[in-house]
Amino acid sequence: MECRGYLRASTKKISIIITLSLRNSPLLYLHKKHYLLDGFCSFLYSAPMNNMAIYKIQSIGEKLPLARFEKTLNRFSKVLNYAFKGGVLTLGMAPLCPGPFRIILESGDLQQVESLQLTADELIINDALAISYDESHAWKVVEPDKTQDFATLKPVVKESFDLYRQGLSEVSMAFFLISNAAPLKGFDEELRKTFQLGLLKLEQENSPEFVPLFKGRGKGLTPSGDDFLCGYLLALGWLEKQGLGDFADLREALYKAALGTNILVNSFLFQSYKFWLDADWQDFFNAFACSDLNEVSHTQKRILGYGATSGADLLYGVYMALSKHLNLQGFKEAG
Amino acid sequence: MIKLDKGKPKVINIGLESFAADLLSQGAEVISVAWKPPLNIDKRWTELIERSRDKIEAANTKALEIINAGRPVLVGMGIAGDVIPGMHKNLILHAGPPITWEKMCGPMHGAIIGALLYEGRAKTPEEAEELAASGTIDYAPCHEHGCTGPMAGIISPSMPVFIIKNEAYGNYTYATQNEGLGKVLRYGAYSEEVIVRLKWMETVLYPVLSKAIKFLGTINLQGLIAQALHMGDEVHNRNRAGTSLLIRQLAPAILKTSVDAEQSAAVLDFINGNDHFFLNLSMPACKAALDPARNIPGSSIAVVMARNGTEFGVQLSAMGDRWFTGPALVPDALYFPGYSKADANPDIGDSAITETGGLGGFAIAAAPAIVQFVGGTAKDALSYTLSMYEICFGESSSYQIPALDFRGTPLGIDVVKVIENNLSPVIDTGVAHKNPGVGQVGAGVVKAPFEPFIKAYQALAESFDNYKE
Amino acid sequence: MNTLAKTISGKYLDSVKLMLISKELRSLKGVEDAVAITATKENKEILAATGMLVPDAEAASETEIVIVIKAADEETAKAAMQKATSLVENPPAPVSGIISSEVRNLAKAIEILPEANLCLISVAGKYAAAEAEKALDKGLHVMLFSDNVSLEDELALKHKALKKGLLMMGPDCGTAIINGLPLAFANNVPTGNIGIVSASGTGLQDITCGIANRGCGITQAFGTGGRDGKKEIGGIMLKACLQYLMDDTDTEVIVLMGKTPAPEVLNELMRLIKQTHKPVIVNFLKQIELPELPNLQSSVSLAETAELACQACKKPYTEIDSPVYKIPTLPQNRKYIRGLYSGGTLCQEAILIYKRLFGAEPFSNVGAKLLAEGWHTQEDSYIDMGSDEFTVGRPHPMIDYSLRLKKLSEEAADKQVGVILLDVVLGYGAHPDPASELVPVLQKFPGEICIVCHVLGTDADPQDRQKQIAALRECGVYAFTSHANAVDFSLKTLMKNRENV
């Protein structure tokens, strides 16, 4: 058994942080104003109580640098984003899916996490709590599965698009564009016009000229248009890996045209361009590869749950790319 | 003399939440009541009900036993005019409580015009409208003829209907074949495509299905509904699993009995393309189970909730065929982009029979997908269902909620509990545009209005006054 | 058409939340369009195309979120923006537990907590009696915080309670401490041997705190509601609670307080007191003739009542902390005093002391010499801001300081005002940090004005009494922990400066 203790004082409160690691047992992290140290057993016993969390690592993405991360870009209840040179680290709680730039915790309390430091075998939280990890936690980028039967691919894409349309949030870009019912006004109407023009351009030309009509536009913390472009890049990457075309130049041109000043967006664009997939996306594309509509629909639902509309907008980009480059008809008609 | 036990008081807090929070912060035991102002109910009625509790309890126990013992199965199909009791050539059935042509809402008008065109009783919509208003045509609620109809719920004599039998009690119910989404009669559309589709449903869909069902003998609807609930349906607003399960039974039979492969394919395509196809079976299945529980003296259980787009009607087990009505409300639903509450028709359709039968909004915890569609969370779905246990007399013995550890769905809306808990039934419904033929403009989990329940409560209370001991 | 924009930042942004906010804003009447978007160059183009690119939106940086609202008029736009801000800062609480939404009535609550023995009711007056009746029927003691309950209902409830041996505290009972548990507006007071029954809420708070601050403690602090001593109610609860304390073996000293009861009620109370040997201290808020009883003492001062009760305990107790301040000298023209109270009983006591000193009542909204419209102070004036005219449709001034702060600033701006007297009530139910409201306003006051403050509370209260006092003193407030001392100091300051003229 190993026990390390730290005493930290700040202007607001004094906190005692103790880490305790037992073989094969989770790490404990205590953080409380007045805590009586009356024996380790009581820690274990009271583990589920407030102000105390057990931190367990599920996965650490292989593309993350061994570095210290302290500048949070944004902080949600289940996700923290940190900027670093060359990308964004996402610290999240399971069931958020693993990814090459993600650290996923099985348990813990994100609200208490300030700084992170990644070493070759430890993740150190708030300079106080060290959690060891090994190869088994590493999340690695793997090549997507090869499509088994190209004949069934198209109908599966079409059907999954139908499913997609049915579950759309009313504020997503696709909903604006697909539903012909809505007389919009003001900002939404302007946005729709721009996106429509963008789609038209996208269909007519094989160049990145449509990018400016999406880039930086739309709602959400990552604008809908940027999500769309990420999705488009992802799908091009996949098609290429399936041997369905050589899009290397187009992908690079799109990526460069899409880059802007938002670190979060740029990081997602980079990841999409590199085709370093998060687990959900890997499952999604692999489900296409074996024409398993059930699995497609299942992973699609998970992706649709991203943000308010991010998932929907990403998927719309994917479908628009697949539609164009697989020569599928009927992707824009009313639902 | 005041008697006060030692020890910190254990507190029930009714009102300001902050008081409860303060007490909690001191480590006291507190329960907060989510209090709402009570309904304005005559004290005399409350006393009458209070006096008759035992009788109500016994009657409700019996009613619930009957409902739970029901075994609705699909036994066949027929033409409305031939099979529906009391149907005649000048009769048109509609959703909800009784209503005159003048008082009907836009979608119902449109649907009746469509039905008259379909019947060949008029050549143009104008002619149909004239005929509809002339007094030649009689109107009656579906529910008074053993039927249920979604939205406008129009049934005219030539329409094919499903025939459902409650095998435990031998009673029958009927419903038309669901037309799908878009421009359809039940939303009041009567354009040519609508009539053409209805004709196709009569000449192709009906014979093919009819033969297939005959080949199968019966289809156990209760079993299908129970399975559909485990697969994410609540069989009112979501019928995707139910429809799929139905196809699994029908498809082989269709292939075996139909001579025309083109037609078989068209029929299967049609059902496959319509997630709501099963709704027109889940509704009459619920009605078939509920009808035998009518006319039990003293029972405060609702056997019908139905809306005609103008009024919301309730029938009570103890009160025979009497309708208790109040204005139907415009639902506070989630509207599709471009539409708002101003475009919506007041609540319409017999589909609330599913809630009356312990399904729909009452079983929404089984269908989290639908909650997302109507702007809520899976947790909301659980709360909706949990809250409905508080106004139901019992639980279903056939239909279960996986998320509640396979607890039976809340069943048997008890009017007394609705009033005492000041909690009205939730209905998981679509919303129709107020103009004929526009179609669905929104969906949501809506609350039934209190007025019909208050009237039913009053009538029940007064019925006890008559039996002076 | 009016367009407003505001950049929001901070780490608690969440796109789902943003979406809900813009949806909610659009549903407001008079709002034409509302968006919450990342202020990218491209989104700004779209804003410009729809006439929504106001300078504030233009100024937002590429990575910031900006809320833009377009409304029919400026007021609507401002209101919507305020709403947006509060939604960002205080997002709607997540649907709390299923448990709480399941408990819709008393019966269900009892099912879950069968050992419950007290019901605290604070629903609107017209429903309150019915709820209280149900609670009594279920065998629960009742504390009825609600007011606007009819005298008939009060009488019926109290009769019913008495028959069942239950407490029926209230209506309009704001304070009680039962077996050590403070209820509604009450303070953290140690257990001891003094039992109190009071028809006045703030009075009960001040006396219990006075006892606690002298190192003594209480057995019970019963509230009866202000009307119990009236002829119509006949002092039912005053008598019942007094009897309880007389019989209670833990209680050695009894305090009885409230507005002077009706003569017949007073007689009956005196008859009861005669039957006990326990010392009884009464405070009826004004000097009245009382029978000579060996165990009866009377006082009209809240501080003295607490002091007498502690003396009667016959145990050592600590003197109350009484700071010695030098009486300030005010400019000649600043010759009037203004009292701005949140506690009604405290306000009355202040008026009483003033009258004793000057022989005439000051202006007030509660005494004999009424202010015009209750609000427009003149000469020496005292306002009870907890009275109905100020509390209809808004929280009590003990919780919500906004109205009092406004009035404070007005008084300070009046060049004739030399002394402002106010109370700061701590404890459960009260504002979580009154100093944080008062200090920013008081700091702006001219130094030549004398602010005297009575801080009602104990050191065990959640607000941290010492911190509150220190913060107030830091900005020049003459803070006291005894109301009598505060009033005394305020009047001495007034007199001394008037003599100087």
XYZ file of N, CA, C and O in Angstrom, chain C residues 7 28 40 112 123 148 181 204 247 262 275 301 347 357 415 447 463 476-477:
76
model
N -21.787 39.984 -24.960
C -20.852 38.874 -25.030
C -20.906 38.124 -23.718
O -20.914 38.739 -22.656
N -40.480 35.142 -26.025
C -40.925 36.310 -25.265
C -41.697 37.257 -26.168
O -41.393 37.408 -27.346
N -18.026 34.489 -34.931
C -17.067 34.372 -36.025
C -17.338 35.489 -37.022
O -18.423 36.070 -37.056
N -44.104 8.513 2.875
C -42.655 8.429 2.730
C -41.935 8.692 4.052
O -40.923 8.086 4.348
N -48.069 28.185 1.965
C -48.762 28.424 0.695
C -49.624 29.668 0.815
O -49.800 30.202 1.909
N -53.029 36.217 5.848
C -54.306 36.312 5.134
C -55.189 35.083 5.332
O -55.807 34.589 4.411
N -34.740 22.715 16.796
C -34.751 22.875 15.341
C -35.368 24.228 14.958
O -36.554 24.446 15.143
N -39.416 37.260 18.945
C -38.942 35.938 19.351
C -37.499 35.732 18.888
O -36.658 35.214 19.620
N -45.425 23.019 32.624
C -45.368 21.594 32.951
C -44.047 20.948 32.554
O -43.674 19.915 33.094
N -55.745 41.109 24.725
C -57.037 41.651 25.167
C -57.151 41.420 26.675
O -56.599 40.459 27.205
N -50.151 30.095 38.957
C -50.120 28.685 39.349
C -48.723 28.061 39.296
O -48.559 26.884 39.580
N -38.467 46.134 26.996
C -37.312 46.119 26.093
C -36.935 44.677 25.777
O -36.880 43.829 26.670
N -38.988 47.701 15.031
C -39.392 49.049 14.647
C -40.277 49.654 15.738
O -40.094 50.797 16.148
N -38.315 59.106 25.220
C -37.268 60.114 25.343
C -37.776 61.512 25.005
O -37.503 62.467 25.696
N -30.185 65.952 2.714
C -29.153 66.667 3.472
C -29.585 66.994 4.897
O -28.798 67.485 5.697
N -19.307 60.667 4.568
C -18.838 60.316 5.894
C -19.598 61.042 6.996
O -19.616 60.615 8.146
N -24.840 32.857 8.460
C -24.231 34.014 7.784
C -22.883 34.406 8.365
O -22.235 35.295 7.825
N -17.738 52.005 8.273
C -18.121 53.126 9.121
C -19.454 52.997 9.820
O -19.971 53.963 10.388
N -20.031 51.826 9.803
C -21.327 51.646 10.454
C -21.113 51.450 11.953
O -20.178 50.757 12.368
